[in-house]
Structure formats: structure tokens, C-alpha cells
mmCIF file with all atom_site columns, C-alpha atoms in Angstrom:
data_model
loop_
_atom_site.group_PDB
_atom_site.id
_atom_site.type_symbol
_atom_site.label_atom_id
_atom_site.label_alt_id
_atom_site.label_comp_id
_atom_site.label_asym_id
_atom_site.label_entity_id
_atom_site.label_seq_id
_atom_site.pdbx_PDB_ins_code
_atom_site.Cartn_x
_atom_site.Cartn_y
_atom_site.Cartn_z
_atom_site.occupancy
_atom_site.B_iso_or_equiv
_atom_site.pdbx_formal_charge
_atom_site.auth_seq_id
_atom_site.auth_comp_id
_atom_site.auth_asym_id
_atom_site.auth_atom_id
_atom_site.pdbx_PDB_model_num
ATOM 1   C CA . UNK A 1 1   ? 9.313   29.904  -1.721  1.00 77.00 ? 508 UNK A CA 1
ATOM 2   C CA . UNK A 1 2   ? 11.531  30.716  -4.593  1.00 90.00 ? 509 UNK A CA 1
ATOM 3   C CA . UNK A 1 3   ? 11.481  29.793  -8.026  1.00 93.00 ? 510 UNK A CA 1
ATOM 4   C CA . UNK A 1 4   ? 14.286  27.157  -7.366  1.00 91.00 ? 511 UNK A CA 1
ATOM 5   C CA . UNK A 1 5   ? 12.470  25.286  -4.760  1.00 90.00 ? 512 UNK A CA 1
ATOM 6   C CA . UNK A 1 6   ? 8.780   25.504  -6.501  1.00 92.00 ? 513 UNK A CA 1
ATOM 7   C CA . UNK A 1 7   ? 10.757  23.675  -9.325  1.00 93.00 ? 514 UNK A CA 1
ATOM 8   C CA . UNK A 1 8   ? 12.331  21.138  -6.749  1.00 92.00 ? 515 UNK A CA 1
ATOM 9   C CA . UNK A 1 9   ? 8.748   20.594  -4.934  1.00 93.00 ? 516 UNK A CA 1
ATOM 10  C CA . UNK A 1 10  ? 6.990   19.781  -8.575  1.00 92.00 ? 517 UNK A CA 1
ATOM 11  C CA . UNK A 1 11  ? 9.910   17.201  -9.683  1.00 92.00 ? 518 UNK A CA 1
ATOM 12  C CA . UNK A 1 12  ? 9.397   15.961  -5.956  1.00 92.00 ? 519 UNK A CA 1
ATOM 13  C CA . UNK A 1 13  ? 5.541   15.419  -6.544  1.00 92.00 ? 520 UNK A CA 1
ATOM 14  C CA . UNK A 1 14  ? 6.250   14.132  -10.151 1.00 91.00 ? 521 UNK A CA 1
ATOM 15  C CA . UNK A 1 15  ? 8.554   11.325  -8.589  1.00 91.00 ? 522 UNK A CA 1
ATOM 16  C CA . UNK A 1 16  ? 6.252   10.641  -5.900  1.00 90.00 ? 523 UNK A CA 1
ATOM 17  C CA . UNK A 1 17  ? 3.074   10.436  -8.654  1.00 87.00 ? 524 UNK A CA 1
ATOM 18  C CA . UNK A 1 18  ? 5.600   8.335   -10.360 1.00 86.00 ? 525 UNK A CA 1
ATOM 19  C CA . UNK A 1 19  ? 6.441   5.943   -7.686  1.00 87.00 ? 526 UNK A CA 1
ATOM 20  C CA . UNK A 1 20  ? 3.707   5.890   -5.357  1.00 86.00 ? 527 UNK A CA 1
ATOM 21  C CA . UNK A 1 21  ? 0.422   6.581   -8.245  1.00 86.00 ? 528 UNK A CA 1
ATOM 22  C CA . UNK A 1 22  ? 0.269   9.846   -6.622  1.00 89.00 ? 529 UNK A CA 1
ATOM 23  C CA . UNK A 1 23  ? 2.169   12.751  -5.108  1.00 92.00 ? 530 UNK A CA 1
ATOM 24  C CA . UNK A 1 24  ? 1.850   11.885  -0.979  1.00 94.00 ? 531 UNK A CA 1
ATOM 25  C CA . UNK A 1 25  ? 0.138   14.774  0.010   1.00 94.00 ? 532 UNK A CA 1
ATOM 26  C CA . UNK A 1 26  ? -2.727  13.748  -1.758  1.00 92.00 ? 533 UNK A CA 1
ATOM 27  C CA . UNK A 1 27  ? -2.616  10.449  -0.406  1.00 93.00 ? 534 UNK A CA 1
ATOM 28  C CA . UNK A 1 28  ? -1.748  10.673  3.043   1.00 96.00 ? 535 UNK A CA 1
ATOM 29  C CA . UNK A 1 29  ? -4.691  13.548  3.656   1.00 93.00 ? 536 UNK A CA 1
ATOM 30  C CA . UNK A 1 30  ? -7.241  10.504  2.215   1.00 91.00 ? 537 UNK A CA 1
ATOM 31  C CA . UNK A 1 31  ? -5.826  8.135   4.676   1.00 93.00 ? 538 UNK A CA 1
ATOM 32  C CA . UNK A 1 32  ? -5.991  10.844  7.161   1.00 93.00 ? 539 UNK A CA 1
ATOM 33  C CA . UNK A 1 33  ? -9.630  11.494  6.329   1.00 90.00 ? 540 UNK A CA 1
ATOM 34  C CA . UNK A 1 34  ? -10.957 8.216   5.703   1.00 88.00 ? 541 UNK A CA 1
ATOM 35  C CA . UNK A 1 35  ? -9.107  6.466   8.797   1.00 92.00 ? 542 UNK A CA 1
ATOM 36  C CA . UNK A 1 36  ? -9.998  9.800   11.085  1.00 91.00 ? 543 UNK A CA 1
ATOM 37  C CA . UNK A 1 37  ? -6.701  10.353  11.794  1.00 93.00 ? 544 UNK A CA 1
ATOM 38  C CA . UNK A 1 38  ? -4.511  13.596  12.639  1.00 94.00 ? 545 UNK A CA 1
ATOM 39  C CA . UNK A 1 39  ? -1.000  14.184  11.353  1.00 94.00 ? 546 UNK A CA 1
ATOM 40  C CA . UNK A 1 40  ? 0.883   12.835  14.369  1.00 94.00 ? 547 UNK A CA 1
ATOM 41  C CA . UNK A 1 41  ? -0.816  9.862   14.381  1.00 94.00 ? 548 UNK A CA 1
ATOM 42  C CA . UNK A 1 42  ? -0.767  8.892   11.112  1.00 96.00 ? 549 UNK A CA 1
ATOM 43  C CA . UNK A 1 43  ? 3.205   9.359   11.532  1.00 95.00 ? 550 UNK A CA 1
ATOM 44  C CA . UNK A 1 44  ? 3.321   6.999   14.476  1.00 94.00 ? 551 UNK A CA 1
ATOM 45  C CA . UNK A 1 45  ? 1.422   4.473   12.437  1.00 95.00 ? 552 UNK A CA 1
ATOM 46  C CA . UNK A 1 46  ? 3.595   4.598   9.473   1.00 95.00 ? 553 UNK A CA 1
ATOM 47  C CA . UNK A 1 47  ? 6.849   4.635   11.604  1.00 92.00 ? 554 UNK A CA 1
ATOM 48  C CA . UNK A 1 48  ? 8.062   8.089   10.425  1.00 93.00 ? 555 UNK A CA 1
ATOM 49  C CA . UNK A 1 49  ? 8.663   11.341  12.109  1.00 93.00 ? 556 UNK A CA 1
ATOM 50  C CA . UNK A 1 50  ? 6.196   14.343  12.289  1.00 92.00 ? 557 UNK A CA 1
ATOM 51  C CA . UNK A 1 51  ? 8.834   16.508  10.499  1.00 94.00 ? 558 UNK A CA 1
ATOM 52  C CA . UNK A 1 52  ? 9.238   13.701  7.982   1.00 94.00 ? 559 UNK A CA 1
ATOM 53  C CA . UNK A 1 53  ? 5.642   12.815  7.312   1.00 95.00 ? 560 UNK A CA 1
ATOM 54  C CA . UNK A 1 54  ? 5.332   16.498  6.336   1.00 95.00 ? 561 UNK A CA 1
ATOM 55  C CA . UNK A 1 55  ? 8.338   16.620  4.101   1.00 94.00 ? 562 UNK A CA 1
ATOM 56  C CA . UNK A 1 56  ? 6.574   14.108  2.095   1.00 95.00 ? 563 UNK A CA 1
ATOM 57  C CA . UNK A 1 57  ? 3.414   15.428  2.074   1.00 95.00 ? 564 UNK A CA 1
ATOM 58  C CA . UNK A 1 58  ? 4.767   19.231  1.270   1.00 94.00 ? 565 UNK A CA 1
ATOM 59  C CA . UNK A 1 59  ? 7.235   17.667  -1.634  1.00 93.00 ? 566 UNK A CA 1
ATOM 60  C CA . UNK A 1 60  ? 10.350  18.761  0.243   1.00 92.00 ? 567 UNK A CA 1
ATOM 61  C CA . UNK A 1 61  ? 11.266  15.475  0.082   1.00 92.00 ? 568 UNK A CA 1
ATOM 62  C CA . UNK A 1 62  ? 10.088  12.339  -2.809  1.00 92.00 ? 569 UNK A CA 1
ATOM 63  C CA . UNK A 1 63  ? 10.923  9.337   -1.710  1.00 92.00 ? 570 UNK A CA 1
ATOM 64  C CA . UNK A 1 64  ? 9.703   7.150   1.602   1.00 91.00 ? 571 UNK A CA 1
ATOM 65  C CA . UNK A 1 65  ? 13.277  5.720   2.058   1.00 86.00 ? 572 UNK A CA 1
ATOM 66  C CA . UNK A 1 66  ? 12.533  2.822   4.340   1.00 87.00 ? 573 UNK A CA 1
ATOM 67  C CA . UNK A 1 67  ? 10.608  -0.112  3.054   1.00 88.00 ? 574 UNK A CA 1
ATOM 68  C CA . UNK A 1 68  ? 8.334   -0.941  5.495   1.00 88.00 ? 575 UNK A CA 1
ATOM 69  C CA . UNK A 1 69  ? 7.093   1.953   5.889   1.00 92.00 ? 576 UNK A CA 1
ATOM 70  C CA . UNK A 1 70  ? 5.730   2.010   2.346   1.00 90.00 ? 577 UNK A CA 1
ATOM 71  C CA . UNK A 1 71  ? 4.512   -1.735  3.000   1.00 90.00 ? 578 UNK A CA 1
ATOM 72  C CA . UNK A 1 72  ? 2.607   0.119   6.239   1.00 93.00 ? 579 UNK A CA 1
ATOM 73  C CA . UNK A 1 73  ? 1.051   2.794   3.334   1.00 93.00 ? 580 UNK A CA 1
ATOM 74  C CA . UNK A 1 74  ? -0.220  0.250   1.696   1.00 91.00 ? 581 UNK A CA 1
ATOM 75  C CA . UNK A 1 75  ? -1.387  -1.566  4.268   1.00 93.00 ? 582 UNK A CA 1
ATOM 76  C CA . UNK A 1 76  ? -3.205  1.570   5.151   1.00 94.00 ? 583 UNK A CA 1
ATOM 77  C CA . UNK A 1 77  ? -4.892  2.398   2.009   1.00 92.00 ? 584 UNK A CA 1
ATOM 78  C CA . UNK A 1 78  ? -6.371  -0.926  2.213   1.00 91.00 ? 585 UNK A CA 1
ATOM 79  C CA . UNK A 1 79  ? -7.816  -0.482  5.363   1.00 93.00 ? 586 UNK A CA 1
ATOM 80  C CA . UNK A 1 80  ? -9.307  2.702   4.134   1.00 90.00 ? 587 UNK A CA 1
ATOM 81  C CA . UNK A 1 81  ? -10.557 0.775   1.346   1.00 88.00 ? 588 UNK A CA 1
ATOM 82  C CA . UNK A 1 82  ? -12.556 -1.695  3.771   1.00 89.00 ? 589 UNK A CA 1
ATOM 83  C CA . UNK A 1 83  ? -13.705 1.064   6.085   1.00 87.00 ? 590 UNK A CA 1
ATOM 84  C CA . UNK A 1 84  ? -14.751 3.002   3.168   1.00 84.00 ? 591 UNK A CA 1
ATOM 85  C CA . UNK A 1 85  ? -17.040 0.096   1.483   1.00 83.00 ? 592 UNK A CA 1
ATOM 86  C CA . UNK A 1 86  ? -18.329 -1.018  5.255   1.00 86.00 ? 593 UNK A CA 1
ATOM 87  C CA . UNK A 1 87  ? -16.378 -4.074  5.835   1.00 88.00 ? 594 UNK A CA 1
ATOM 88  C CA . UNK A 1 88  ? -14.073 -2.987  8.539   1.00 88.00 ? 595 UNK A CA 1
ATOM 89  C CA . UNK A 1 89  ? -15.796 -0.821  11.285  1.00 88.00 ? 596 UNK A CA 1
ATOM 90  C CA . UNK A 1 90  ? -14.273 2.062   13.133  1.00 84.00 ? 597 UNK A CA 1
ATOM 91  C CA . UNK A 1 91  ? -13.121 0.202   16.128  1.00 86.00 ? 598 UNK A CA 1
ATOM 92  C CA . UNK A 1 92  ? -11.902 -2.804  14.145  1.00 91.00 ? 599 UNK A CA 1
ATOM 93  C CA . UNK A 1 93  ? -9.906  -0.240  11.860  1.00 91.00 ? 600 UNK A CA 1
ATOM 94  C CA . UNK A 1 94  ? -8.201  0.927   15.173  1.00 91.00 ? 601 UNK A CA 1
ATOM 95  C CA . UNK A 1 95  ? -7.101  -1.848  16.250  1.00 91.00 ? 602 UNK A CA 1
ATOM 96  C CA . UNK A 1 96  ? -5.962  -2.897  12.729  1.00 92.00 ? 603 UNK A CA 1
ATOM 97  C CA . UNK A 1 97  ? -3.857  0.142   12.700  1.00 94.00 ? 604 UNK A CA 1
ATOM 98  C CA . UNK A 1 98  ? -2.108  -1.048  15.846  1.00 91.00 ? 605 UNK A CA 1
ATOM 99  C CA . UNK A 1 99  ? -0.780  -4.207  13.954  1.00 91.00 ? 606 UNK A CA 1
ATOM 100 C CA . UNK A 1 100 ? 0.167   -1.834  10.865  1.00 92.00 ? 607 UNK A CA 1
ATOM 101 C CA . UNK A 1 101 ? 2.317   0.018   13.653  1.00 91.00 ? 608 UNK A CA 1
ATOM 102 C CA . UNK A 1 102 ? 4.123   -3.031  15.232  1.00 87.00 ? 609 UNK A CA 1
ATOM 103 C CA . UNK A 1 103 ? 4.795   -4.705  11.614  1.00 81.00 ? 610 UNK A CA 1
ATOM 104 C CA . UNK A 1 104 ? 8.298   -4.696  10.223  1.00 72.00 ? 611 UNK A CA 1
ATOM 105 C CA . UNK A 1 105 ? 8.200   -5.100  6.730   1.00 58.00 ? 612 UNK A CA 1
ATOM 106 C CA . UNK A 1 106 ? 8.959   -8.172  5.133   1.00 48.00 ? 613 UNK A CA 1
ATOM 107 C CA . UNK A 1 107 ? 6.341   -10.100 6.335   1.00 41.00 ? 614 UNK A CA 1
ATOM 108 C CA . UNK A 1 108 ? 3.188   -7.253  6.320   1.00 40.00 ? 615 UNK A CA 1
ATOM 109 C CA . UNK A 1 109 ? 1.162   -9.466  8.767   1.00 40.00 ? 616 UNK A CA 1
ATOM 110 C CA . UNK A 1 110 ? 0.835   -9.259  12.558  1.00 36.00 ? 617 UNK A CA 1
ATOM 111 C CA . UNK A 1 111 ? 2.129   -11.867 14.858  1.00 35.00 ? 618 UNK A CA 1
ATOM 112 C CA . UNK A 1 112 ? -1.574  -13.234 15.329  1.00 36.00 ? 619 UNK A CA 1
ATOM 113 C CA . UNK A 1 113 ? -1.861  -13.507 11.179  1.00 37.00 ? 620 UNK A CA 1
ATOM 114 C CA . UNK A 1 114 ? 1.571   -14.912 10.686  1.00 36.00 ? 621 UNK A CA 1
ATOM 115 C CA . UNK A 1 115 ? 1.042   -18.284 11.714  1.00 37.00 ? 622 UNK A CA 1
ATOM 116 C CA . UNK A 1 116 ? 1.994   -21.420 9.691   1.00 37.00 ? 623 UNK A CA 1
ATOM 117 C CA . UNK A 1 117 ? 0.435   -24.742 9.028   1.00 37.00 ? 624 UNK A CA 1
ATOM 118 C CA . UNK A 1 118 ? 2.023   -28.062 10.402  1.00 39.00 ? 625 UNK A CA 1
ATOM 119 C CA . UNK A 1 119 ? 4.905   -28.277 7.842   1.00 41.00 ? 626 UNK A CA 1
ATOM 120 C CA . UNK A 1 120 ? 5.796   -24.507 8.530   1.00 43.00 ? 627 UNK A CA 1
ATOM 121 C CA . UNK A 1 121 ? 4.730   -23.106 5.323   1.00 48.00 ? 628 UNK A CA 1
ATOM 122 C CA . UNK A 1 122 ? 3.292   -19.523 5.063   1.00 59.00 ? 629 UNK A CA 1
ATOM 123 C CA . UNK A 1 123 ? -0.678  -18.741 5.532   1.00 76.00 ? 630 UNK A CA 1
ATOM 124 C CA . UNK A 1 124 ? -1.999  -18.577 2.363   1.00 80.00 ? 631 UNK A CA 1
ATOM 125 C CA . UNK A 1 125 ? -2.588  -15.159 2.933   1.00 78.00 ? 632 UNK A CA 1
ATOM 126 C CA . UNK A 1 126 ? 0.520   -14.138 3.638   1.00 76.00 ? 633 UNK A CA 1
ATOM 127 C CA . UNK A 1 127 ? 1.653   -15.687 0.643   1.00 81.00 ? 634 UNK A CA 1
ATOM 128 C CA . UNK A 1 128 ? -1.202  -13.691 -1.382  1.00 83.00 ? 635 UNK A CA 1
ATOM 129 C CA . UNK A 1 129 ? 0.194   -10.019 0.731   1.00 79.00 ? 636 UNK A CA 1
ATOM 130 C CA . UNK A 1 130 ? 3.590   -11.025 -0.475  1.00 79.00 ? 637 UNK A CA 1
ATOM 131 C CA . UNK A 1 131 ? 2.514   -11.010 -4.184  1.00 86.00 ? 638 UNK A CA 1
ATOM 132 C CA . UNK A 1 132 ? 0.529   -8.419  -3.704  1.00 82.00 ? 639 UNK A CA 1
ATOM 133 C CA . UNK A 1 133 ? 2.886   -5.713  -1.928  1.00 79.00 ? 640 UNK A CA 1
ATOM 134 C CA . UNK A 1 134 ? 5.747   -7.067  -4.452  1.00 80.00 ? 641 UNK A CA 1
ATOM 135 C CA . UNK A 1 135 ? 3.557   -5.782  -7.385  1.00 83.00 ? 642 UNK A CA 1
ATOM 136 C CA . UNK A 1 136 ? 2.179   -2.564  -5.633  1.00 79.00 ? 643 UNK A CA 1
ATOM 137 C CA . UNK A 1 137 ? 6.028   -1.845  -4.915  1.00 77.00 ? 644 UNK A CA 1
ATOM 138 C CA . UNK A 1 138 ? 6.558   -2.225  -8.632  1.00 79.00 ? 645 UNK A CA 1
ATOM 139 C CA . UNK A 1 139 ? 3.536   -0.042  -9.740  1.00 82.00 ? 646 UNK A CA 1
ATOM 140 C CA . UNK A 1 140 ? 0.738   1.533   -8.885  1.00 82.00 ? 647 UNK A CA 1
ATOM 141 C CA . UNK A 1 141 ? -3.075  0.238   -9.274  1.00 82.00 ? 648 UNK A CA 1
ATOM 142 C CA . UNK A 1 142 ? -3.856  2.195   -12.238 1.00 87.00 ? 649 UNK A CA 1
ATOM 143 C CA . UNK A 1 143 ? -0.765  1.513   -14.151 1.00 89.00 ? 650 UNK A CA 1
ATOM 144 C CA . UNK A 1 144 ? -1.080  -2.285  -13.347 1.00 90.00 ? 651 UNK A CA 1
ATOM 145 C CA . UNK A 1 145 ? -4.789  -2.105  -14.902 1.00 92.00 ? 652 UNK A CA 1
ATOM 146 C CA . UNK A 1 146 ? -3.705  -0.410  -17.311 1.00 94.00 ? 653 UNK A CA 1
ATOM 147 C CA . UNK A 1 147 ? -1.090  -2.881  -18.254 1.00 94.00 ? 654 UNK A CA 1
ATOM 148 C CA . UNK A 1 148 ? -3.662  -5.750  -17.589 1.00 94.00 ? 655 UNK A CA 1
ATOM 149 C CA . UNK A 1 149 ? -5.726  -4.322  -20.333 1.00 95.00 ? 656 UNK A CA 1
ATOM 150 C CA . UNK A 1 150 ? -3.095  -4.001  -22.709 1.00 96.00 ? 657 UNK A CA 1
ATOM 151 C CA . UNK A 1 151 ? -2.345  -7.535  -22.059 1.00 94.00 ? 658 UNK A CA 1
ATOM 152 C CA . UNK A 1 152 ? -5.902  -9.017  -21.859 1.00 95.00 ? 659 UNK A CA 1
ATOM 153 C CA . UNK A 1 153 ? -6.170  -9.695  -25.544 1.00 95.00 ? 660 UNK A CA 1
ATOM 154 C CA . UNK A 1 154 ? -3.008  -12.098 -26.222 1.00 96.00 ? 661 UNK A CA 1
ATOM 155 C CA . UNK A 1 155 ? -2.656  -13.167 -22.755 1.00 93.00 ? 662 UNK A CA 1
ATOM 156 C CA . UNK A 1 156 ? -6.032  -13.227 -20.427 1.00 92.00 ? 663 UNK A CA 1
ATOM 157 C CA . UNK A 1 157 ? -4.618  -15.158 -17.369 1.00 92.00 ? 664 UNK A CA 1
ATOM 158 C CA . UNK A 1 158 ? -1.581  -13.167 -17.112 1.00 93.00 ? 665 UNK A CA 1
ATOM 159 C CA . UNK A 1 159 ? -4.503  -9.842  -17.127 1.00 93.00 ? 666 UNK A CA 1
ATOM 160 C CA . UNK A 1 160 ? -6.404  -11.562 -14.709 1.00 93.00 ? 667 UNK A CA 1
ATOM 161 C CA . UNK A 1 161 ? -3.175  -11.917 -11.957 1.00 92.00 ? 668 UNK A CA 1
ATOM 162 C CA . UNK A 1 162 ? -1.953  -8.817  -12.711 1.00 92.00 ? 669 UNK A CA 1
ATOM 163 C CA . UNK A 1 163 ? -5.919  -7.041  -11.964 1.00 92.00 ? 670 UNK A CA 1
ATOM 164 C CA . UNK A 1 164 ? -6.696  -9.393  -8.937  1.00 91.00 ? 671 UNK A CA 1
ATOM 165 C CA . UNK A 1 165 ? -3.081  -9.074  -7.132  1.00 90.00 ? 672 UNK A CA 1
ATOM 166 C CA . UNK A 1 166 ? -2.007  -5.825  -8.453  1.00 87.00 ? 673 UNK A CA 1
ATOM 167 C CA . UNK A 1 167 ? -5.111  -3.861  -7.667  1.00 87.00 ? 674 UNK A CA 1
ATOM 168 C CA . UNK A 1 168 ? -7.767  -6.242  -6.036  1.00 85.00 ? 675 UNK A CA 1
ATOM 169 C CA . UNK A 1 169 ? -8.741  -7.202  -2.294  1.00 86.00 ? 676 UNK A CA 1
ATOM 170 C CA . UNK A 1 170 ? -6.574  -9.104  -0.456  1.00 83.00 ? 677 UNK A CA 1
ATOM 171 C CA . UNK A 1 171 ? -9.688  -11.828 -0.121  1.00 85.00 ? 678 UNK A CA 1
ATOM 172 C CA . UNK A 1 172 ? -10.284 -11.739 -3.615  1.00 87.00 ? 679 UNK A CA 1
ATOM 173 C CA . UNK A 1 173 ? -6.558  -12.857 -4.163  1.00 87.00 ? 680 UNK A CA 1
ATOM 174 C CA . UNK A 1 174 ? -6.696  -15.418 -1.421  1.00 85.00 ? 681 UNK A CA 1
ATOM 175 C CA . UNK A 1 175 ? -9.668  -17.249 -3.623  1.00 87.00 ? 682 UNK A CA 1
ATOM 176 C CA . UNK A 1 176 ? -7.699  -16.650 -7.223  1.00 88.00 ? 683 UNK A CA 1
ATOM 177 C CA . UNK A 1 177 ? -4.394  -18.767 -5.155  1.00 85.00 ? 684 UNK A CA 1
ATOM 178 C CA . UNK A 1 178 ? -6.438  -21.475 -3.764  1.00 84.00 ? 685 UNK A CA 1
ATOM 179 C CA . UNK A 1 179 ? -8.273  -21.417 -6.866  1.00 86.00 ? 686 UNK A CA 1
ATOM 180 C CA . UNK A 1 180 ? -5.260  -21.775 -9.242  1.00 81.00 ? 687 UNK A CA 1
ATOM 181 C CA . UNK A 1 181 ? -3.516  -24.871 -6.265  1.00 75.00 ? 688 UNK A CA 1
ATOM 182 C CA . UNK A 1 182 ? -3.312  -28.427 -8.013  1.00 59.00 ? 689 UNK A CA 1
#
């Protein structure tokens, strides 16, 4: 690798650290690690090509260009999150990934998930996912904590949102909603 594209692979990586909290390499070996995945099949989750998927993770290339694909990463890195602290097992995380692979952005919920009340208005949860891959689109976790912190002195509820649906469970969300409901 010359000198040229070493340069092009660190602005790559910066972007991507920028954008997604970290450069995807990094990332997409943890989800590969903690979901017990190979390459190949972490592309055919995420809806990208092998070639692609290692583009991204070598810094050839910065940025995922299709949505809901990076709605699927995040989805991801949650589940990793819930398989990591024991609340999703192995086999449950497998079959979650399936759903991950059949969603089409926009609405990050599978069919079974999407289902309304009587009046037709959106699960409270996928209300919650909305917010919450809106923000994590925006920033990443540690910038939105960080930003919750600098606001926590003058404005404490704004803090709060941005902490539970920027960087918090999905569950932990749904209870802040209903919570905050007249």
C-alpha cells in the first residue's frame, strides 16, 4: 500500500469513527465475535456484499451508503449487547438475526413486532426504535452521553431522553415513553 492510499484508509477510518463512533473494522469484528459469526454471514445479515463488507472494514471505503443497512448495524450491536449481558441466548440471537436480515429499514421491526393496536397506531416499541435509531443515526452513544452530561445541569429531562434513547436498552426506553404518556 502506498503512501497515497495509507492516507486515504486513515481519513476513511476517521469518517467512519466520526459517523459510526468507531472505524467499522473495529466494530464489525465485535459483532462478529460476540454474535459467533464469520464474514459472509455477517454480510448476508446486514444486506451487503462480501467484497463490500470488507471495504468497510479495511477503510477502502467510509461510508455504509444504504440506510437500512446501518439501521441492521445497529440492530446488531444491540443484540450483541443482550447476548453479551445474558438476556438473549444463542439460539434466540439466531433467530433474531433472521428478522435483522428480512427488515427493510424504515420500520426496524419484523413483521411479527410490527403490529398495531385497534386504531392502527404504532407498538409502542416501535415508536421507542424509531427515536432511538433517529438519534443513533445522528450520533454515536458516547457523544450523546457526552452531550447529556453537558446538558444535565440546566436541563435534566432533556439529559435524561437523550441517555435513555440515545444510548440505553430498547426496554428501558419503552418504560421512560409509557412513563412520560398523559
Amino acid at each position: 500500500m502506498d503512501a497515497a492510499q495509507q492516507e486515504a484508509t486513515a481519513r476513511a477510518r476517521e469518517l467512519q469513527r466520526n459517523w459510526y463512533g468507531e472505524p467499522l473494522g473495529a466494530l464489525f469484528r465485535r459483532l462478529i465475535d460476540d454474535l459467533g459469526l464469520n464474514q459472509a454471514r455477517l454480510a448476508g445479515v446486514l444486506g451487503l456484499s462480501a467484497p463490500m463488507l470488507s471495504q468497510l472494514m479495511s477503510g477502502q471505503r467510509a461510508k455504509i451508503g444504504n440506510p437500512a443497512v446501518v439501521q441492521r448495524v445497529q440492530l446488531l450491536q444491540e443484540l450483541a449487547g443482550q447476548v453479551a449481558d445474558g438476556s438473549v441466548s444463542a439460539a434466540e440471537a439466531t433467530e433474531r438475526m433472521e428478522e435483522i436480515k428480512k427488515s427493510q429499514g424504515g420500520s426496524v421491526l419484523s413483521n411479527t413486532t410490527q403490529s398495531t393496536g385497534g386504531s392502527g397506531a404504532p407498538t409502542v416499541k416501535r415508536v421507542v426504535r424509531e427515536i432511538q435509531s433517529l438519534l443513533r443515526s445522528v450520533a454515536a452513544a458516547g457523544d450523546i452521553i457526552e452531550a447529556a452530561d453537558t446538558l444535565a445541569p440546566s436541563h435534566p429531562e432533556l439529559a435524561e431522553f437523550l441517555r435513555v434513547y440515545g444510548a440505553g436498552r430498547t426496554s428501558d426506553a419503552v418504560a421512560h415513553y409509557q412513563s412520560h404518556q398523559s
